[in-house]
CSV table of C-alpha atoms (C1' of nucleotides) in Angstrom, one decimal:
chain,number,residue,atom,x,y,z
V,1,MET,CA,-31.4,9.6,-14.2
V,2,SER,CA,-29.8,12.1,-11.2
V,3,VAL,CA,-27.9,9.3,-8.9
V,4,ARG,CA,-27.6,10.8,-5.8
V,5,PRO,CA,-23.6,11.8,-5.0
V,6,LEU,CA,-21.7,9.6,-3.0
V,7,THR,CA,-20.7,9.3,0.0
V,8,THR,CA,-17.3,11.6,1.1
V,9,LEU,CA,-15.4,8.4,2.2
V,10,THR,CA,-16.5,6.8,-1.1
V,11,TYR,CA,-14.9,10.2,-2.8
V,12,ALA,CA,-12.1,10.3,-0.8
V,13,LEU,CA,-11.3,6.1,-2.2
V,14,LEU,CA,-12.1,7.0,-5.6
V,15,GLY,CA,-9.0,10.5,-5.0
V,16,LEU,CA,-7.0,8.1,-4.1
V,17,ILE,CA,-7.2,5.1,-6.4
V,18,GLN,CA,-6.2,8.2,-9.3
V,19,GLN,CA,-3.3,9.2,-8.4
V,20,ALA,CA,-2.3,5.1,-8.0
V,21,PRO,CA,-4.2,1.9,-7.8
V,22,LEU,CA,-4.3,0.6,-5.2
V,23,SER,CA,-5.6,-1.7,-2.7
V,24,GLY,CA,-8.3,-1.6,-0.1
V,25,TYR,CA,-5.6,-3.0,2.2
V,26,ALA,CA,-3.5,0.7,0.8
V,27,LEU,CA,-6.2,2.4,0.8
V,28,MET,CA,-7.0,1.3,4.6
V,29,LYS,CA,-3.3,2.4,6.1
V,30,THR,CA,-3.1,4.9,4.4
V,31,PHE,CA,-6.7,6.0,6.1
V,32,GLN,CA,-4.8,5.0,9.2
V,33,THR,CA,-1.2,6.4,9.2
V,34,THR,CA,-1.6,9.9,7.4
V,35,PRO,CA,-4.2,13.1,8.0
V,36,MET,CA,-6.2,11.2,5.5
V,37,ARG,CA,-7.4,9.4,8.9
V,38,GLN,CA,-10.7,12.6,9.0
V,39,TYR,CA,-12.2,10.0,5.6
V,40,SER,CA,-12.0,7.0,7.9
V,41,GLY,CA,-11.1,3.6,7.7
V,42,SER,CA,-12.7,0.9,9.4
V,43,PRO,CA,-13.0,-2.0,7.0
V,44,GLY,CA,-16.5,-2.3,7.3
V,45,ALA,CA,-16.0,1.6,5.2
V,46,VAL,CA,-13.6,0.8,3.0
V,47,TYR,CA,-14.0,-2.6,1.3
V,48,PRO,CA,-18.1,-2.0,1.1
V,49,ALA,CA,-17.3,1.0,-0.5
V,50,LEU,CA,-15.1,-0.5,-3.1
V,51,ARG,CA,-17.4,-3.1,-4.4
V,52,LYS,CA,-20.1,-0.5,-4.7
V,53,LEU,CA,-17.8,1.5,-6.8
V,54,GLU,CA,-17.0,-1.7,-9.1
V,55,ARG,CA,-20.5,-2.8,-9.3
V,56,GLY,CA,-20.8,0.6,-10.1
V,57,GLY,CA,-18.4,1.0,-12.7
V,58,LEU,CA,-16.5,4.3,-11.2
V,59,ILE,CA,-13.4,1.1,-11.0
V,60,ARG,CA,-12.0,-1.8,-11.1
V,61,GLY,CA,-9.8,-4.5,-9.4
V,62,ALA,CA,-7.6,-6.9,-10.6
V,63,VAL,CA,-7.0,-9.6,-8.5
V,64,GLU,CA,-2.4,-10.0,-7.9
V,65,ARG,CA,-0.9,-12.8,-6.7
V,66,GLN,CA,2.3,-12.9,-5.1
V,67,GLY,CA,3.9,-15.6,-3.3
V,68,SER,CA,1.7,-17.5,-1.2
V,69,LEU,CA,-0.1,-14.6,0.5
V,70,ARG,CA,-3.4,-14.3,0.4
V,71,PRO,CA,-4.2,-12.6,-3.2
V,72,ARG,CA,-5.3,-8.8,-3.5
V,73,ARG,CA,-7.5,-6.6,-5.6
V,74,VAL,CA,-6.0,-3.5,-7.2
V,75,TYR,CA,-7.9,-1.4,-7.7
V,76,HIS,CA,-8.0,1.2,-10.5
V,77,LEU,CA,-9.9,3.9,-12.0
V,78,THR,CA,-12.1,3.1,-15.0
V,79,SER,CA,-13.2,6.8,-17.1
V,80,ARG,CA,-16.6,6.4,-15.6
V,81,GLY,CA,-14.4,6.7,-12.1
V,82,ARG,CA,-12.3,9.8,-13.5
V,83,GLU,CA,-16.0,11.7,-15.2
V,84,ALA,CA,-17.5,11.2,-11.8
V,85,LEU,CA,-15.3,12.3,-9.5
V,86,ARG,CA,-14.5,15.0,-11.8
V,87,ARG,CA,-18.6,16.2,-11.7
V,88,TRP,CA,-17.6,16.5,-7.7
V,89,LEU,CA,-14.9,18.4,-8.2
V,90,SER,CA,-16.1,21.2,-10.7
V,91,PRO,CA,-19.0,22.8,-8.6
V,92,PRO,CA,-18.0,26.9,-7.6
V,93,VAL,CA,-18.6,26.6,-3.6
V,94,THR,CA,-22.2,27.3,-2.4
V,95,VAL,CA,-21.9,29.0,1.5
V,96,GLU,CA,-24.1,25.3,2.2
V,97,ASP,CA,-20.2,24.0,2.0
V,98,ALA,CA,-18.0,26.5,4.2
V,99,ALA,CA,-20.7,26.3,6.9
V,100,LEU,CA,-22.1,22.3,7.0
V,101,ARG,CA,-18.6,20.5,4.7
V,102,GLU,CA,-15.0,22.1,5.2
V,103,ARG,CA,-13.2,18.7,5.6
V,104,GLU,CA,-15.4,17.5,1.9
V,105,LEU,CA,-14.1,21.3,0.7
V,106,MET,CA,-10.4,20.3,2.0
V,107,LEU,CA,-10.5,16.6,0.1
V,108,ARG,CA,-12.1,18.2,-2.9
V,109,PHE,CA,-9.4,21.1,-2.9
V,110,ALA,CA,-6.2,17.9,-2.5
V,111,LEU,CA,-8.2,15.9,-5.4
V,112,MET,CA,-8.8,18.2,-8.0
V,113,ASP,CA,-5.2,19.6,-9.2
V,114,SER,CA,-4.9,16.3,-11.6
V,115,LEU,CA,-7.8,16.7,-12.8
V,116,LEU,CA,-9.2,20.3,-13.3
V,117,PRO,CA,-7.8,23.0,-15.1
V,118,PRO,CA,-6.6,25.7,-13.2
V,119,ALA,CA,-9.3,28.3,-13.7
V,120,GLN,CA,-11.7,25.6,-12.6
V,121,VAL,CA,-9.3,25.2,-9.5
V,122,ASP,CA,-9.4,29.5,-9.4
V,123,ARG,CA,-13.0,29.7,-8.9
V,124,PHE,CA,-13.2,26.9,-6.8
V,125,LEU,CA,-10.6,28.7,-4.3
V,126,LYS,CA,-12.5,32.1,-5.3
V,127,THR,CA,-16.0,30.9,-4.9
V,128,MET,CA,-15.2,29.6,-1.4
V,129,ALA,CA,-14.0,32.2,0.4
V,130,ALA,CA,-16.4,34.4,-1.1
V,131,SER,CA,-19.2,31.9,0.3
V,132,ILE,CA,-17.2,32.0,4.0
V,133,ASP,CA,-17.6,36.0,4.0
V,134,ASP,CA,-21.4,35.6,3.1
V,135,TYR,CA,-21.9,33.1,6.0
V,136,VAL,CA,-18.9,34.9,8.8
V,137,GLU,CA,-21.6,37.3,7.4
V,138,SER,CA,-25.0,35.7,8.4
V,139,ILE,CA,-23.2,34.1,12.1
V,140,ALA,CA,-21.2,36.8,13.7
V,141,PRO,CA,-24.7,39.1,14.5
V,142,PHE,CA,-25.0,36.1,16.7
V,143,MET,CA,-22.1,37.0,18.9
V,144,ASP,CA,-24.5,40.4,20.7
V,145,ALA,CA,-27.2,38.1,20.7
V,146,ALA,CA,-28.6,37.9,23.5
V,147,GLY,CA,-29.4,35.1,25.5
V,148,MET,CA,-25.6,34.0,24.9
V,149,THR,CA,-23.4,33.0,27.6
V,150,SER,CA,-20.0,33.7,28.2
V,151,HIS,CA,-19.0,30.3,27.2
V,152,ALA,CA,-21.4,30.1,23.6
V,153,THR,CA,-19.6,33.6,22.7
V,154,LEU,CA,-16.3,32.8,23.0
V,155,ALA,CA,-16.9,29.0,21.0
V,156,LEU,CA,-18.8,30.7,18.2
V,157,GLU,CA,-15.3,32.9,18.5
V,158,SER,CA,-13.5,30.3,17.9
V,159,GLY,CA,-15.5,29.2,14.9
V,160,LEU,CA,-15.3,32.5,12.9
V,161,GLU,CA,-11.8,32.7,13.7
V,162,GLY,CA,-11.7,29.3,11.9
V,163,LEU,CA,-13.9,30.7,9.1
V,164,ARG,CA,-12.0,33.6,9.0
V,165,GLY,CA,-8.6,31.4,8.3
V,166,ARG,CA,-10.1,29.3,6.1
V,167,ALA,CA,-11.3,32.3,3.6
V,168,ALA,CA,-7.4,33.7,4.1
V,169,TRP,CA,-6.4,30.7,3.0
V,170,ALA,CA,-8.0,30.4,0.0
V,171,ARG,CA,-7.2,33.6,-1.2
V,172,ARG,CA,-3.4,33.3,-0.3
V,173,ALA,CA,-3.8,29.6,-2.1
V,174,ARG,CA,-4.7,32.0,-4.7
V,175,ARG,CA,-2.4,33.9,-4.6
V,176,ARG,CA,0.8,31.1,-5.1
V,177,LEU,CA,-1.1,28.9,-8.2
V,178,GLY,CA,-2.1,32.1,-9.2
V,179,ASN,CA,1.5,32.9,-10.1
V,180,ARG,CA,2.2,29.2,-11.9
V,181,ARG,CA,0.0,29.9,-14.1
V,182,ARG,CA,-0.1,31.1,-17.8
V,183,GLY,CA,-2.1,33.1,-19.6
V,184,ARG,CA,-3.5,35.4,-17.4
V,185,LYS,CA,-2.1,39.0,-16.2
V,186,ALA,CA,0.1,39.0,-13.6
V,187,ARG,CA,-0.8,41.1,-10.6
O,1,MET,CA,-23.3,-1.7,32.9
O,2,SER,CA,-20.5,0.8,30.8
O,3,VAL,CA,-23.7,1.8,28.6
O,4,ARG,CA,-22.0,3.2,24.9
O,5,PRO,CA,-21.9,7.1,25.0
O,6,LEU,CA,-24.3,9.4,23.5
O,7,THR,CA,-23.5,10.7,20.6
O,8,THR,CA,-23.0,14.3,20.0
O,9,LEU,CA,-26.8,15.8,18.8
O,10,THR,CA,-27.9,13.7,21.9
O,11,TYR,CA,-26.0,16.4,24.0
O,12,ALA,CA,-26.5,18.4,22.5
O,13,LEU,CA,-29.8,18.0,22.8
O,14,LEU,CA,-28.8,18.0,26.4
O,15,GLY,CA,-27.0,20.3,27.2
O,16,LEU,CA,-30.3,23.2,25.3
O,17,ILE,CA,-32.7,21.7,27.5
O,18,GLN,CA,-30.8,22.0,30.2
O,19,GLN,CA,-30.2,25.8,29.9
O,20,ALA,CA,-33.5,25.8,30.1
O,21,PRO,CA,-36.9,23.1,29.3
O,22,LEU,CA,-37.8,23.0,25.3
O,23,SER,CA,-40.4,22.1,23.5
O,24,GLY,CA,-38.6,19.2,20.7
O,25,TYR,CA,-39.9,22.6,18.0
O,26,ALA,CA,-38.1,24.3,19.6
O,27,LEU,CA,-34.9,22.5,20.3
O,28,MET,CA,-35.5,22.0,16.1
O,29,LYS,CA,-35.5,25.6,15.7
O,30,THR,CA,-32.4,26.1,17.5
O,31,PHE,CA,-30.5,24.2,15.8
O,32,GLN,CA,-31.7,25.6,11.6
O,33,THR,CA,-30.9,29.4,13.1
O,34,THR,CA,-28.8,29.2,14.8
O,35,PRO,CA,-25.4,28.3,14.3
O,36,MET,CA,-25.4,25.1,16.3
O,37,ARG,CA,-27.0,23.6,12.8
O,38,GLN,CA,-24.0,22.0,13.2
O,39,TYR,CA,-25.1,19.9,14.7
O,40,SER,CA,-28.3,18.8,13.1
O,41,GLY,CA,-31.7,19.4,13.7
O,42,SER,CA,-34.0,17.2,10.7
O,43,PRO,CA,-37.1,16.2,12.8
O,44,GLY,CA,-35.7,12.3,11.6
O,45,ALA,CA,-32.9,13.2,14.0
O,46,VAL,CA,-34.5,15.1,16.8
O,47,TYR,CA,-38.6,13.2,17.3
O,48,PRO,CA,-36.2,9.5,17.8
O,49,ALA,CA,-33.9,10.8,20.0
O,50,LEU,CA,-35.6,12.5,22.4
O,51,ARG,CA,-38.1,9.8,23.0
O,52,LYS,CA,-34.5,7.9,23.5
O,53,LEU,CA,-33.7,9.9,26.1
O,54,GLU,CA,-36.7,9.7,27.6
O,55,ARG,CA,-37.4,5.6,28.5
O,56,GLY,CA,-33.2,6.6,29.6
O,57,GLY,CA,-34.6,9.3,32.4
O,58,LEU,CA,-31.8,11.2,31.0
O,59,ILE,CA,-35.3,14.0,30.1
O,60,ARG,CA,-38.9,13.9,31.0
O,61,GLY,CA,-41.7,15.8,29.3
O,62,ALA,CA,-44.4,17.6,30.2
O,63,VAL,CA,-48.1,17.3,27.8
O,64,GLU,CA,-48.8,21.6,27.3
O,65,ARG,CA,-51.5,22.1,25.6
O,66,GLN,CA,-52.1,25.5,24.7
O,67,GLY,CA,-55.7,26.7,23.0
O,68,SER,CA,-56.5,24.5,19.7
O,69,LEU,CA,-52.6,23.9,18.3
O,70,ARG,CA,-51.0,20.7,19.1
O,71,PRO,CA,-50.0,20.2,22.4
O,72,ARG,CA,-46.3,20.1,22.6
O,73,ARG,CA,-44.3,17.9,24.7
O,74,VAL,CA,-41.8,20.4,26.7
O,75,TYR,CA,-38.9,18.6,27.8
O,76,HIS,CA,-36.7,19.5,31.2
O,77,LEU,CA,-33.9,18.0,32.5
O,78,THR,CA,-33.5,15.2,35.2
O,79,SER,CA,-31.1,15.1,37.9
O,80,ARG,CA,-29.6,11.9,35.6
O,81,GLY,CA,-29.6,13.7,32.5
O,82,ARG,CA,-27.4,15.7,34.5
O,83,GLU,CA,-24.9,13.6,35.7
O,84,ALA,CA,-24.9,12.0,32.4
O,85,LEU,CA,-24.4,16.1,30.3
O,86,ARG,CA,-21.7,16.0,33.4
O,87,ARG,CA,-19.5,12.5,33.2
O,88,TRP,CA,-19.4,13.7,29.3
O,89,LEU,CA,-18.4,17.0,30.3
O,90,SER,CA,-15.8,16.1,32.4
O,91,PRO,CA,-13.1,14.3,31.2
O,92,PRO,CA,-9.9,15.9,29.6
O,93,VAL,CA,-9.2,16.8,26.1
O,94,THR,CA,-7.5,13.6,24.5
O,95,VAL,CA,-5.0,13.9,21.5
O,96,GLU,CA,-8.6,11.6,19.1
O,97,ASP,CA,-10.9,14.5,20.4
O,98,ALA,CA,-8.3,17.2,19.1
O,99,ALA,CA,-7.4,15.7,15.7
O,100,LEU,CA,-11.2,14.2,15.1
O,101,ARG,CA,-13.8,15.6,16.8
O,102,GLU,CA,-13.7,19.4,17.5
O,103,ARG,CA,-16.6,20.3,17.5
O,104,GLU,CA,-17.9,18.0,19.4
O,105,LEU,CA,-14.7,19.5,22.1
O,106,MET,CA,-16.1,23.3,20.6
O,107,LEU,CA,-20.3,21.6,22.2
O,108,ARG,CA,-18.4,20.4,25.6
O,109,PHE,CA,-17.4,24.0,25.4
O,110,ALA,CA,-20.3,26.1,25.3
O,111,LEU,CA,-22.3,23.6,27.3
O,112,MET,CA,-20.2,23.7,30.6
O,113,ASP,CA,-20.0,26.7,32.0
O,114,SER,CA,-23.2,25.8,34.5
O,115,LEU,CA,-22.1,22.7,35.8
O,116,LEU,CA,-18.5,22.1,35.6
O,117,PRO,CA,-16.5,23.9,38.3
O,118,PRO,CA,-13.6,26.6,37.3
O,119,ALA,CA,-10.6,24.7,37.9
O,120,GLN,CA,-12.8,22.2,35.3
O,121,VAL,CA,-13.3,24.1,32.7
O,122,ASP,CA,-9.2,25.3,33.1
O,123,ARG,CA,-8.6,21.8,32.6
O,124,PHE,CA,-10.5,21.3,29.6
O,125,LEU,CA,-8.8,24.4,28.1
O,126,LYS,CA,-5.6,23.6,29.3
O,127,THR,CA,-5.4,20.1,27.8
O,128,MET,CA,-7.2,20.9,24.9
O,129,ALA,CA,-4.5,23.6,24.0
O,130,ALA,CA,-2.1,20.4,24.8
O,131,SER,CA,-3.4,17.5,23.0
O,132,ILE,CA,-4.3,19.8,19.4
O,133,ASP,CA,0.3,20.8,20.0
O,134,ASP,CA,0.4,17.1,20.6
O,135,TYR,CA,-1.2,16.4,16.8
O,136,VAL,CA,0.3,19.2,15.1
O,137,GLU,CA,3.6,18.1,16.1
O,138,SER,CA,2.6,14.6,14.9
O,139,ILE,CA,1.3,15.6,11.3
O,140,ALA,CA,3.9,18.5,10.8
O,141,PRO,CA,6.3,16.1,9.7
O,142,PHE,CA,3.7,15.1,6.0
O,143,MET,CA,4.2,18.3,5.2
O,144,ASP,CA,7.6,17.6,3.8
O,145,ALA,CA,7.0,14.0,2.9
O,146,ALA,CA,7.3,12.6,-0.4
O,147,GLY,CA,4.7,12.1,-3.5
O,148,MET,CA,2.4,14.4,-1.6
O,149,THR,CA,1.1,16.8,-4.4
O,150,SER,CA,1.5,20.9,-4.0
O,151,HIS,CA,-2.5,20.4,-3.2
O,152,ALA,CA,-2.1,18.4,-1.1
O,153,THR,CA,0.8,20.4,0.9
O,154,LEU,CA,-1.8,23.3,0.7
O,155,ALA,CA,-4.5,21.3,2.1
O,156,LEU,CA,-2.1,20.2,4.7
O,157,GLU,CA,-1.2,23.9,5.8
O,158,SER,CA,-4.7,25.2,6.2
O,159,GLY,CA,-5.1,22.3,8.3
O,160,LEU,CA,-2.2,23.3,10.8
O,161,GLU,CA,-3.5,26.4,10.7
O,162,GLY,CA,-7.0,25.3,12.0
O,163,LEU,CA,-5.7,23.8,14.5
O,164,ARG,CA,-2.3,26.3,15.9
O,165,GLY,CA,-4.9,28.9,15.8
O,166,ARG,CA,-7.7,26.6,17.7
O,167,ALA,CA,-5.0,25.9,19.9
O,168,ALA,CA,-4.3,29.8,20.8
O,169,TRP,CA,-7.5,30.1,21.2
O,170,ALA,CA,-7.9,27.8,24.1
O,171,ARG,CA,-4.6,29.7,25.3
O,172,ARG,CA,-6.2,32.9,24.8
O,173,ALA,CA,-9.8,31.8,26.3
O,174,ARG,CA,-7.8,30.3,29.8
O,175,ARG,CA,-6.5,33.9,30.1
O,176,ARG,CA,-10.0,35.6,30.1
O,177,LEU,CA,-11.5,33.4,32.2
O,178,GLY,CA,-8.6,33.1,34.9
O,179,ASN,CA,-9.2,37.1,35.4
O,180,ARG,CA,-12.9,35.9,36.3
O,181,ARG,CA,-11.6,33.4,38.6
O,182,ARG,CA,-10.8,34.2,42.4
O,183,GLY,CA,-8.5,31.8,44.6
O,184,ARG,CA,-6.0,31.8,41.5
O,185,LYS,CA,-2.7,33.5,41.6
O,186,ALA,CA,-3.0,36.0,39.6
O,187,ARG,CA,-0.4,36.1,36.4
F,1,DA,C1',4.8,-19.8,20.7
F,2,DA,C1',2.5,-15.7,20.5
F,3,DA,C1',1.7,-11.6,18.5
F,4,DG,C1',1.9,-8.3,14.8
F,5,DG,C1',1.3,-7.5,9.8
F,6,DC,C1',-0.7,-8.6,5.6
F,7,DA,C1',-5.6,-8.9,3.0
F,8,DT,C1',-10.2,-9.3,2.4
F,9,DG,C1',-14.5,-9.4,4.3
F,10,DT,C1',-19.1,-10.1,6.9
F,11,DA,C1',-22.6,-9.4,10.6
F,12,DA,C1',-25.1,-6.3,14.1
F,13,DG,C1',-26.3,-2.8,15.7
F,14,DG,C1',-27.5,1.6,15.9
F,15,DT,C1',-28.0,6.4,13.6
F,16,DG,C1',-28.7,10.0,10.4
F,17,DT,C1',-30.7,12.0,5.7
F,18,DT,C1',-34.9,12.8,2.9
F,19,DA,C1',-39.6,12.5,2.6
F,20,DC,C1',-43.5,12.0,4.1
F,21,DA,C1',-48.4,12.2,6.9
F,22,DT,C1',-51.3,15.0,10.2
F,23,DG,C1',-53.7,18.4,10.9
F,24,DA,C1',-54.7,22.9,12.9
F,25,DT,C1',-53.7,28.1,13.2
F,26,DT,C1',-52.3,32.7,10.4
F,27,DG,C1',-50.8,35.4,7.0
F,28,DT,C1',-51.3,37.1,1.5
I,1,DA,C1',-57.7,30.1,-2.0
I,2,DC,C1',-52.5,28.8,-1.2
I,3,DA,C1',-49.0,29.2,1.7
I,4,DA,C1',-46.4,29.1,6.0
I,5,DT,C1',-45.8,28.1,10.8
I,6,DC,C1',-46.4,25.4,14.6
I,7,DA,C1',-45.5,20.5,16.5
I,8,DT,C1',-45.6,15.6,15.8
I,9,DG,C1',-43.6,11.5,13.8
I,10,DT,C1',-43.0,7.1,11.1
I,11,DA,C1',-41.0,4.9,6.8
I,12,DA,C1',-37.3,3.7,3.5
I,13,DC,C1',-32.8,3.8,2.3
I,14,DA,C1',-28.3,4.3,3.3
I,15,DC,C1',-24.4,4.4,5.6
I,16,DC,C1',-20.7,3.8,9.5
I,17,DT,C1',-18.6,1.4,13.8
I,18,DT,C1',-17.0,-2.3,16.1
I,19,DA,C1',-16.5,-7.0,16.6
I,20,DC,C1',-15.0,-10.8,14.5
I,21,DA,C1',-13.3,-14.4,11.4
I,22,DT,C1',-9.7,-16.2,8.5
I,23,DG,C1',-5.2,-17.6,7.1
I,24,DC,C1',-0.3,-17.3,6.0
I,25,DC,C1',4.2,-15.7,6.6
I,26,DT,C1',7.3,-12.6,9.9
I,27,DT,C1',9.4,-11.0,14.1
I,28,DT,C1',10.0,-11.9,19.0
DNA sequence: AAAGGCATGTAAGGTGTTACATGATTGT
DNA sequence: ACAATCATGTAACACCTTACATGCCTTT
C-alpha cells in the first residue's frame, strides 16, 4: 500500500512536465542549461525515470513525428501524477528536511505555486522557518565544543549562516506572498 | 593509472581518521551525533567503505580486544592515505565545485588545516570566492528570464543569496586566517 | 568532411539506503 | 524482563554516473 517516495529527480521531472508537456530531451536540456541542473540531467537518469513514471501511470507519452527527425515522446501529466506531486508538495517541513534536504525543499517551493492553495504555501514557509530555527539551535552548541579545529569552527559558522539566511528568506517570502493573498488580515 | 576519485564519504572517513585513530563504530557515531551527519553514517555505507580503504592501503586497522565486548578495529591513516587526502584537498576550487559540490567544499576546508600549508589554504579560499562569483554571474540573468514563475524566482533568489553568503564567508575566513600568517604583508 | 545538435536509449559499474543478524553488556 | 548501547557486518534493492550506440540533419 504505502509506496516508497520517489526520488528528487523524479519529482523535478513531474514538476516540469506539469508546467508544460515536454520530451525527455527537452527535460534534459532544461536541467543542463538552467540552475535546475543540481537535480541532474544525464540521459542515463532521465530516460529510465520517465519510463518508470509512465509505467506507474503518473505521466503519459505521446509520440510526435516531425519531418524525418527521430520522433520524440512528449510527456504530459496524468491526474494520478498531479496527485502524486501534490502529495509530495503538501506536508509541512520537518527538521530533517531543513537539515539534510535543502535542495529538495527549494524544489518543492519552486513547483508548488500552481498546485497548492496559498494557505498551504504559507504553511510550508512557516514550518520551513521554524524547522531551520530548531535545527540551528541543535547544532549551534557545537561552535563552542571541545576538539573543534579552527577550520571546523569556521566551516560550521558558514553552515549556520546559510541556515539563518534561508530562514530569513522563508519569512521574507511569506510576507511578500502574504501581500498578494486576500481573505486574510493585512499586517 | 588514474584512479577515479573516491567518494565524499570516503574522504570524510579519511579526514576523521587522520585527526585521531577511530573504529568504524566511532566514525558512525561521529556522523550521527554531529553536524557531520550530512556525509552520512549508515553501517551499510561506513563498513564497506572502510574495508575498501584498507584494501587500497590508505588506512590500516588494528584489532583491539577490550574485556568481553566484541573486539573493535581501530583504523589509522597510512602515509599513502595521507597523500591521497592531500591530493584531494589541494586543487583550487572550480566553478563546478562552487555550483554543485558545496558540501564537499566545506568538508575539504574543515579537513585541510593540519595537512596543507597556509598558502594553499589561502588559495583554496581565494579560488572558492572567485568561482562562486563566476557562478553567480552565470545564473543571475535567470532572475529576469521569461517563463519563470514567482516561486521559481524566489527560489533562485534564495540560491543566489546562499552563494553570495558563502563567497563573503570565504573572504572573511581568508582575512581571519591571514592575520595568523607570518611572512605576508598585513593589510 | 567533420562536428555538433536533435532524440532516444542501453550497459557496466559503483554507491548508497534500509533492514536484518549477531552477541555481550549495561541500564530501568 | 526489556530496551538500549557497543560493535561489526551482510543482503536486497534502487539509483546515479559515465560511456557508448544509433541515425538524421545542419552548420562550418
